[in-house]
PDB file of N, CA and C in Angstrom:
ATOM      1  N   MET Y 872     102.399  13.403 258.129  1.00 62.00           N
ATOM      2  CA  MET Y 872     101.009  13.439 257.823  1.00 62.00           C
ATOM      3  C   MET Y 872     100.515  14.795 258.046  1.00 62.00           C
ATOM      4  N   SER Y 873      99.623  15.240 257.205  1.00 67.00           N
ATOM      5  CA  SER Y 873      98.832  16.554 257.594  1.00 67.00           C
ATOM      6  C   SER Y 873      97.631  16.529 256.803  1.00 67.00           C
ATOM      7  N   PHE Y 874      96.841  17.360 257.182  1.00 67.00           N
ATOM      8  CA  PHE Y 874      95.673  17.511 256.559  1.00 67.00           C
ATOM      9  C   PHE Y 874      95.175  18.969 256.722  1.00 67.00           C
ATOM     10  N   ARG Y 875      94.215  19.366 255.842  1.00 73.00           N
ATOM     11  CA  ARG Y 875      93.738  20.775 255.987  1.00 73.00           C
ATOM     12  C   ARG Y 875      92.243  20.938 256.509  1.00 73.00           C
ATOM     13  N   THR Y 876      92.114  21.859 257.318  1.00 71.00           N
ATOM     14  CA  THR Y 876      90.551  22.165 257.665  1.00 71.00           C
ATOM     15  C   THR Y 876      90.699  23.701 258.114  1.00 71.00           C
ATOM     16  N   ASP Y 877      89.670  24.277 258.255  1.00 75.00           N
ATOM     17  CA  ASP Y 877      89.413  25.663 258.574  1.00 75.00           C
ATOM     18  C   ASP Y 877      89.162  25.628 260.044  1.00 75.00           C
ATOM     19  N   TRP Y 878      90.271  25.599 260.977  1.00 72.00           N
ATOM     20  CA  TRP Y 878      90.274  25.535 262.289  1.00 72.00           C
ATOM     21  C   TRP Y 878      89.484  26.587 262.872  1.00 72.00           C
ATOM     22  N   ASN Y 879      89.368  27.841 262.383  1.00 78.00           N
ATOM     23  CA  ASN Y 879      88.690  28.882 262.947  1.00 78.00           C
ATOM     24  C   ASN Y 879      87.137  28.846 262.754  1.00 78.00           C
ATOM     25  N   ARG Y 880      86.693  28.184 261.881  1.00 83.00           N
ATOM     26  CA  ARG Y 880      85.155  27.997 261.641  1.00 83.00           C
ATOM     27  C   ARG Y 880      84.648  26.887 262.454  1.00 83.00           C
ATOM     28  N   LEU Y 881      85.340  25.884 263.130  1.00 81.00           N
ATOM     29  CA  LEU Y 881      84.889  25.032 263.950  1.00 81.00           C
ATOM     30  C   LEU Y 881      84.530  25.485 265.313  1.00 81.00           C
ATOM     31  N   PRO Y 882      83.264  24.978 265.698  1.00 88.00           N
ATOM     32  CA  PRO Y 882      83.022  25.420 267.130  1.00 88.00           C
ATOM     33  C   PRO Y 882      83.992  24.665 268.114  1.00 88.00           C
ATOM     34  N   ARG Y 883      84.243  25.406 269.272  1.00 88.00           N
ATOM     35  CA  ARG Y 883      85.329  25.041 270.129  1.00 88.00           C
ATOM     36  C   ARG Y 883      85.057  23.524 270.718  1.00 88.00           C
ATOM     37  N   THR Y 884      83.880  23.176 270.959  1.00 90.00           N
ATOM     38  CA  THR Y 884      83.561  21.864 271.402  1.00 90.00           C
ATOM     39  C   THR Y 884      83.950  20.734 270.231  1.00 90.00           C
ATOM     40  N   THR Y 885      83.617  21.110 269.019  1.00 87.00           N
ATOM     41  CA  THR Y 885      84.042  20.230 267.904  1.00 87.00           C
ATOM     42  C   THR Y 885      85.437  20.179 267.803  1.00 87.00           C
ATOM     43  N   LEU Y 886      86.188  21.184 267.760  1.00 86.00           N
ATOM     44  CA  LEU Y 886      87.559  21.254 267.683  1.00 86.00           C
ATOM     45  C   LEU Y 886      88.205  20.329 268.934  1.00 86.00           C
ATOM     46  N   ILE Y 887      87.753  20.516 270.066  1.00 89.00           N
ATOM     47  CA  ILE Y 887      88.330  19.637 271.170  1.00 89.00           C
ATOM     48  C   ILE Y 887      88.007  18.307 270.930  1.00 89.00           C
ATOM     49  N   ALA Y 888      86.968  17.837 270.511  1.00 91.00           N
ATOM     50  CA  ALA Y 888      86.501  16.471 270.143  1.00 91.00           C
ATOM     51  C   ALA Y 888      87.397  15.940 269.098  1.00 91.00           C
ATOM     52  N   LEU Y 889      87.576  16.671 268.025  1.00 88.00           N
ATOM     53  CA  LEU Y 889      88.630  16.319 267.039  1.00 88.00           C
ATOM     54  C   LEU Y 889      90.008  16.033 267.608  1.00 88.00           C
ATOM     55  N   LEU Y 890      90.334  17.080 268.367  1.00 89.00           N
ATOM     56  CA  LEU Y 890      91.831  16.776 268.880  1.00 89.00           C
ATOM     57  C   LEU Y 890      91.942  15.706 269.789  1.00 89.00           C
ATOM     58  N   LYS Y 891      90.614  15.379 270.634  1.00 93.00           N
ATOM     59  CA  LYS Y 891      90.775  14.248 271.393  1.00 93.00           C
ATOM     60  C   LYS Y 891      90.970  12.864 270.667  1.00 93.00           C
ATOM     61  N   CYS Y 892      90.180  12.823 269.518  1.00 92.00           N
ATOM     62  CA  CYS Y 892      90.084  11.758 268.663  1.00 92.00           C
ATOM     63  C   CYS Y 892      91.586  11.461 268.118  1.00 92.00           C
ATOM     64  N   LEU Y 893      92.307  12.541 267.687  1.00 90.00           N
ATOM     65  CA  LEU Y 893      93.630  12.533 267.081  1.00 90.00           C
ATOM     66  C   LEU Y 893      94.623  11.918 268.073  1.00 90.00           C
ATOM     67  N   PHE Y 894      94.325  12.497 269.302  1.00 92.00           N
ATOM     68  CA  PHE Y 894      95.394  12.090 270.399  1.00 92.00           C
ATOM     69  C   PHE Y 894      95.029  10.538 270.779  1.00 92.00           C
ATOM     70  N   ILE Y 895      93.881  10.055 270.836  1.00 94.00           N
ATOM     71  CA  ILE Y 895      93.684   8.764 271.224  1.00 94.00           C
ATOM     72  C   ILE Y 895      94.273   8.042 270.003  1.00 94.00           C
ATOM     73  N   LEU Y 896      93.987   8.137 268.815  1.00 93.00           N
ATOM     74  CA  LEU Y 896      94.512   7.380 267.805  1.00 93.00           C
ATOM     75  C   LEU Y 896      96.005   7.414 267.839  1.00 93.00           C
ATOM     76  N   GLN Y 897      96.627   8.581 268.010  1.00 93.00           N
ATOM     77  CA  GLN Y 897      98.107   8.626 268.078  1.00 93.00           C
ATOM     78  C   GLN Y 897      98.692   7.788 269.135  1.00 93.00           C
ATOM     79  N   SER Y 898      98.105   7.677 270.324  1.00 94.00           N
ATOM     80  CA  SER Y 898      98.548   6.862 271.321  1.00 94.00           C
ATOM     81  C   SER Y 898      98.223   5.461 271.222  1.00 94.00           C
ATOM     82  N   LEU Y 899      97.502   4.829 270.335  1.00 94.00           N
ATOM     83  CA  LEU Y 899      97.122   3.508 270.127  1.00 94.00           C
ATOM     84  C   LEU Y 899      98.559   2.787 269.587  1.00 94.00           C
ATOM     85  N   PRO Y 900      98.636   1.539 270.143  1.00 94.00           N
ATOM     86  CA  PRO Y 900      99.562   0.749 269.465  1.00 94.00           C
ATOM     87  C   PRO Y 900      99.174   0.450 267.970  1.00 94.00           C
ATOM     88  N   GLU Y 901     100.414   0.269 267.234  1.00 93.00           N
ATOM     89  CA  GLU Y 901     100.026  -0.103 265.709  1.00 93.00           C
ATOM     90  C   GLU Y 901      99.163  -1.058 265.526  1.00 93.00           C
ATOM     91  N   SER Y 902      99.089  -2.303 266.470  1.00 93.00           N
ATOM     92  CA  SER Y 902      98.233  -3.487 266.161  1.00 93.00           C
ATOM     93  C   SER Y 902      96.724  -3.016 266.425  1.00 93.00           C
ATOM     94  N   ALA Y 903      96.376  -2.008 267.111  1.00 94.00           N
ATOM     95  CA  ALA Y 903      95.032  -1.562 267.245  1.00 94.00           C
ATOM     96  C   ALA Y 903      94.582  -0.491 266.145  1.00 94.00           C
ATOM     97  N   LEU Y 904      95.389  -0.113 265.287  1.00 93.00           N
ATOM     98  CA  LEU Y 904      94.895   0.894 264.406  1.00 93.00           C
ATOM     99  C   LEU Y 904      93.916   0.351 263.298  1.00 93.00           C
ATOM    100  N   GLU Y 905      93.918  -0.736 262.839  1.00 94.00           N
ATOM    101  CA  GLU Y 905      93.101  -1.420 262.062  1.00 94.00           C
ATOM    102  C   GLU Y 905      91.840  -1.509 262.596  1.00 94.00           C
ATOM    103  N   GLU Y 906      91.651  -1.918 263.851  1.00 95.00           N
ATOM    104  CA  GLU Y 906      90.342  -2.034 264.720  1.00 95.00           C
ATOM    105  C   GLU Y 906      89.691  -0.781 264.883  1.00 95.00           C
ATOM    106  N   ALA Y 907      90.607   0.279 265.185  1.00 95.00           N
ATOM    107  CA  ALA Y 907      90.038   1.683 265.327  1.00 95.00           C
ATOM    108  C   ALA Y 907      89.417   2.300 264.011  1.00 95.00           C
ATOM    109  N   ALA Y 908      90.238   1.794 262.893  1.00 94.00           N
ATOM    110  CA  ALA Y 908      89.765   2.333 261.689  1.00 94.00           C
ATOM    111  C   ALA Y 908      88.421   1.785 261.276  1.00 94.00           C
ATOM    112  N   ASP Y 909      88.351   0.525 261.587  1.00 95.00           N
ATOM    113  CA  ASP Y 909      87.071  -0.173 261.377  1.00 95.00           C
ATOM    114  C   ASP Y 909      85.794   0.420 262.205  1.00 95.00           C
ATOM    115  N   GLU Y 910      86.151   0.723 263.542  1.00 95.00           N
ATOM    116  CA  GLU Y 910      85.231   1.301 264.507  1.00 95.00           C
ATOM    117  C   GLU Y 910      84.791   2.625 263.822  1.00 95.00           C
ATOM    118  N   LEU Y 911      85.722   3.587 263.440  1.00 93.00           N
ATOM    119  CA  LEU Y 911      85.360   4.798 262.950  1.00 93.00           C
ATOM    120  C   LEU Y 911      84.579   4.727 261.712  1.00 93.00           C
ATOM    121  N   LYS Y 912      84.919   3.943 260.676  1.00 94.00           N
ATOM    122  CA  LYS Y 912      84.111   3.754 259.632  1.00 94.00           C
ATOM    123  C   LYS Y 912      82.792   3.302 259.839  1.00 94.00           C
ATOM    124  N   GLY Y 913      82.492   2.543 260.861  1.00 93.00           N
ATOM    125  CA  GLY Y 913      81.131   2.044 261.205  1.00 93.00           C
ATOM    126  C   GLY Y 913      80.285   3.172 261.845  1.00 93.00           C
ATOM    127  N   ILE Y 914      81.131   4.134 262.525  1.00 92.00           N
ATOM    128  CA  ILE Y 914      80.373   5.405 263.081  1.00 92.00           C
ATOM    129  C   ILE Y 914      80.008   6.342 261.991  1.00 92.00           C
ATOM    130  N   ALA Y 915      81.055   6.449 261.136  1.00 90.00           N
ATOM    131  CA  ALA Y 915      80.803   7.349 259.795  1.00 90.00           C
ATOM    132  C   ALA Y 915      79.706   6.859 258.969  1.00 90.00           C
ATOM    133  N   ASP Y 916      79.684   5.530 258.858  1.00 89.00           N
ATOM    134  CA  ASP Y 916      78.453   4.972 258.150  1.00 89.00           C
ATOM    135  C   ASP Y 916      77.159   5.276 258.688  1.00 89.00           C
ATOM    136  N   PHE Y 917      77.156   5.057 260.165  1.00 88.00           N
ATOM    137  CA  PHE Y 917      75.809   5.203 260.785  1.00 88.00           C
ATOM    138  C   PHE Y 917      75.333   6.758 260.686  1.00 88.00           C
ATOM    139  N   TYR Y 918      76.238   7.579 260.744  1.00 84.00           N
ATOM    140  CA  TYR Y 918      76.002   8.947 260.771  1.00 84.00           C
ATOM    141  C   TYR Y 918      75.803   9.690 259.117  1.00 84.00           C
ATOM    142  N   SER Y 919      76.174   8.845 258.289  1.00 84.00           N
ATOM    143  CA  SER Y 919      75.968   9.457 256.917  1.00 84.00           C
ATOM    144  C   SER Y 919      74.699   9.391 256.482  1.00 84.00           C
ATOM    145  N   ASP Y 920      73.898   8.489 256.957  1.00 76.00           N
ATOM    146  CA  ASP Y 920      72.442   8.310 256.530  1.00 76.00           C
ATOM    147  C   ASP Y 920      71.432   9.121 257.318  1.00 76.00           C
ATOM    148  N   ARG Y 921      71.930   9.800 258.351  1.00 74.00           N
ATOM    149  CA  ARG Y 921      71.134  10.711 259.169  1.00 74.00           C
ATOM    150  C   ARG Y 921      70.901  12.182 258.674  1.00 74.00           C
ATOM    151  N   PHE Y 922      69.915  12.622 259.108  1.00 66.00           N
ATOM    152  CA  PHE Y 922      69.617  14.080 258.518  1.00 66.00           C
ATOM    153  C   PHE Y 922      70.102  14.924 259.709  1.00 66.00           C
ATOM    154  N   PRO Y 923      70.556  16.182 259.309  1.00 67.00           N
ATOM    155  CA  PRO Y 923      70.940  17.062 260.297  1.00 67.00           C
ATOM    156  C   PRO Y 923      69.633  17.556 260.999  1.00 67.00           C
ATOM    157  N   GLN Y 924      69.664  17.832 262.324  1.00 64.00           N
ATOM    158  CA  GLN Y 924      68.331  18.316 263.017  1.00 64.00           C
ATOM    159  C   GLN Y 924      67.626  19.497 262.197  1.00 64.00           C
ATOM    160  N   ALA Y 925      68.314  20.296 261.478  1.00 63.00           N
ATOM    161  CA  ALA Y 925      67.672  21.491 260.965  1.00 63.00           C
ATOM    162  C   ALA Y 925      66.869  21.076 259.572  1.00 63.00           C
ATOM    163  N   ASN Y 926      67.285  19.986 259.091  1.00 66.00           N
ATOM    164  CA  ASN Y 926      66.538  19.481 257.936  1.00 66.00           C
ATOM    165  C   ASN Y 926      65.465  18.440 258.108  1.00 66.00           C
ATOM    166  N   LEU Y 927      65.183  18.177 259.539  1.00 64.00           N
ATOM    167  CA  LEU Y 927      64.069  17.168 259.707  1.00 64.00           C
ATOM    168  C   LEU Y 927      62.824  17.726 259.608  1.00 64.00           C
ATOM    169  N   PRO Y 928      61.834  16.943 258.994  1.00 68.00           N
ATOM    170  CA  PRO Y 928      60.560  17.610 258.952  1.00 68.00           C
ATOM    171  C   PRO Y 928      59.867  17.819 260.197  1.00 68.00           C
ATOM    172  N   THR Y 929      59.006  18.913 260.189  1.00 72.00           N
ATOM    173  CA  THR Y 929      58.409  19.170 261.386  1.00 72.00           C
ATOM    174  C   THR Y 929      56.945  18.882 261.419  1.00 72.00           C
ATOM    175  N   ILE Y 930      56.537  17.977 262.262  1.00 72.00           N
ATOM    176  CA  ILE Y 930      55.269  17.427 262.403  1.00 72.00           C
ATOM    177  C   ILE Y 930      54.314  18.467 263.353  1.00 72.00           C
ATOM    178  N   PRO Y 931      53.202  18.974 262.803  1.00 77.00           N
ATOM    179  CA  PRO Y 931      52.428  19.830 263.574  1.00 77.00           C
ATOM    180  C   PRO Y 931      51.947  19.201 264.762  1.00 77.00           C
ATOM    181  N   ALA Y 932      51.831  19.854 265.871  1.00 75.00           N
ATOM    182  CA  ALA Y 932      51.072  19.377 267.232  1.00 75.00           C
ATOM    183  C   ALA Y 932      49.612  18.956 266.819  1.00 75.00           C
ATOM    184  N   SER Y 933      49.162  17.947 267.479  1.00 78.00           N
ATOM    185  CA  SER Y 933      47.831  17.656 267.463  1.00 78.00           C
ATOM    186  C   SER Y 933      47.382  17.052 268.684  1.00 78.00           C
ATOM    187  N   SER Y 934      46.040  17.113 268.840  1.00 76.00           N
ATOM    188  CA  SER Y 934      45.473  16.592 270.100  1.00 76.00           C
ATOM    189  C   SER Y 934      44.875  15.286 269.974  1.00 76.00           C
ATOM    190  N   ILE Y 935      45.066  14.374 270.859  1.00 76.00           N
ATOM    191  CA  ILE Y 935      44.360  13.045 270.924  1.00 76.00           C
ATOM    192  C   ILE Y 935      43.332  13.000 272.067  1.00 76.00           C
ATOM    193  N   LYS Y 936      42.239  12.521 271.578  1.00 82.00           N
ATOM    194  CA  LYS Y 936      41.340  12.357 272.665  1.00 82.00           C
ATOM    195  C   LYS Y 936      41.014  10.988 273.070  1.00 82.00           C
ATOM    196  N   GLY Y 937      40.576  10.631 274.320  1.00 82.00           N
ATOM    197  CA  GLY Y 937      40.296   9.353 274.637  1.00 82.00           C
ATOM    198  C   GLY Y 937      39.737   9.280 275.892  1.00 82.00           C
ATOM    199  N   LYS Y 938      39.229   8.180 276.299  1.00 85.00           N
ATOM    200  CA  LYS Y 938      38.603   7.981 277.673  1.00 85.00           C
ATOM    201  C   LYS Y 938      39.429   7.011 278.367  1.00 85.00           C
ATOM    202  N   LEU Y 939      39.704   7.234 279.672  1.00 81.00           N
ATOM    203  CA  LEU Y 939      40.414   6.331 280.597  1.00 81.00           C
ATOM    204  C   LEU Y 939      39.508   5.541 281.145  1.00 81.00           C
ATOM    205  N   LYS Y 940      39.840   4.040 281.188  1.00 83.00           N
ATOM    206  CA  LYS Y 940      39.141   3.136 281.848  1.00 83.00           C
ATOM    207  C   LYS Y 940      39.635   2.884 283.174  1.00 83.00           C
ATOM    208  N   SER Y 941      38.716   2.310 283.974  1.00 84.00           N
ATOM    209  CA  SER Y 941      39.175   2.069 285.228  1.00 84.00           C
ATOM    210  C   SER Y 941      40.351   1.039 285.227  1.00 84.00           C
ATOM    211  N   ALA Y 942      41.193   1.141 286.296  1.00 82.00           N
ATOM    212  CA  ALA Y 942      42.339   0.204 286.512  1.00 82.00           C
ATOM    213  C   ALA Y 942      41.810  -1.137 286.860  1.00 82.00           C
ATOM    214  N   LYS Y 943      42.723  -2.286 286.425  1.00 85.00           N
ATOM    215  CA  LYS Y 943      42.317  -3.722 286.781  1.00 85.00           C
ATOM    216  C   LYS Y 943      43.608  -4.047 287.565  1.00 85.00           C
ATOM    217  N   VAL Y 944      43.217  -4.815 288.492  1.00 87.00           N
ATOM    218  CA  VAL Y 944      44.397  -5.548 289.188  1.00 87.00           C
ATOM    219  C   VAL Y 944      44.295  -6.885 288.665  1.00 87.00           C
ATOM    220  N   ARG Y 945      45.646  -7.168 288.228  1.00 86.00           N
ATOM    221  CA  ARG Y 945      45.690  -8.401 287.557  1.00 86.00           C
ATOM    222  C   ARG Y 945      46.450  -9.420 288.565  1.00 86.00           C
ATOM    223  N   PRO Y 946      46.133 -10.715 288.613  1.00 87.00           N
ATOM    224  CA  PRO Y 946      46.804 -11.688 289.436  1.00 87.00           C
ATOM    225  C   PRO Y 946      48.298 -11.626 289.109  1.00 87.00           C
ATOM    226  N   PRO Y 947      49.091 -11.913 290.321  1.00 85.00           N
ATOM    227  CA  PRO Y 947      50.618 -11.976 290.064  1.00 85.00           C
ATOM    228  C   PRO Y 947      51.007 -13.198 289.157  1.00 85.00           C
ATOM    229  N   ILE Y 948      51.979 -13.060 288.557  1.00 85.00           N
ATOM    230  CA  ILE Y 948      52.674 -14.056 287.813  1.00 85.00           C
ATOM    231  C   ILE Y 948      53.770 -15.054 288.758  1.00 85.00           C
ATOM    232  N   VAL Y 949      53.444 -16.170 288.871  1.00 87.00           N
ATOM    233  CA  VAL Y 949      54.122 -17.018 289.631  1.00 87.00           C
ATOM    234  C   VAL Y 949      55.071 -18.056 288.584  1.00 87.00           C
ATOM    235  N   LEU Y 950      56.355 -17.781 288.901  1.00 87.00           N
ATOM    236  CA  LEU Y 950      57.175 -18.627 288.265  1.00 87.00           C
ATOM    237  C   LEU Y 950      57.804 -19.819 289.013  1.00 87.00           C
ATOM    238  N   GLU Y 951      57.545 -20.978 288.572  1.00 84.00           N
ATOM    239  CA  GLU Y 951      58.120 -22.290 289.452  1.00 84.00           C
ATOM    240  C   GLU Y 951      59.265 -22.565 288.833  1.00 84.00           C
ATOM    241  N   SER Y 952      60.261 -22.963 289.902  1.00 72.00           N
ATOM    242  CA  SER Y 952      61.586 -23.351 289.500  1.00 72.00           C
ATOM    243  C   SER Y 952      61.769 -24.842 289.771  1.00 72.00           C
TER     244      SER Y 952
END
């Protein structure tokens, strides 16, 4: 099996993570591969709907004004058994 990717363009940490994943998958018993594939599919689906950090809208900072009220001591909650 082989696949193509531009190894030189991947950040070092990404390349290491990819190699770790491939090593783990390669070391799994054949009976665990279907479960691993399902888990990876779930992870891929989870991240496919997320926006990259660079594309997230920026919300301008704003001030919220309010008044603090005095603290109230509430009676303890007693649980009976």
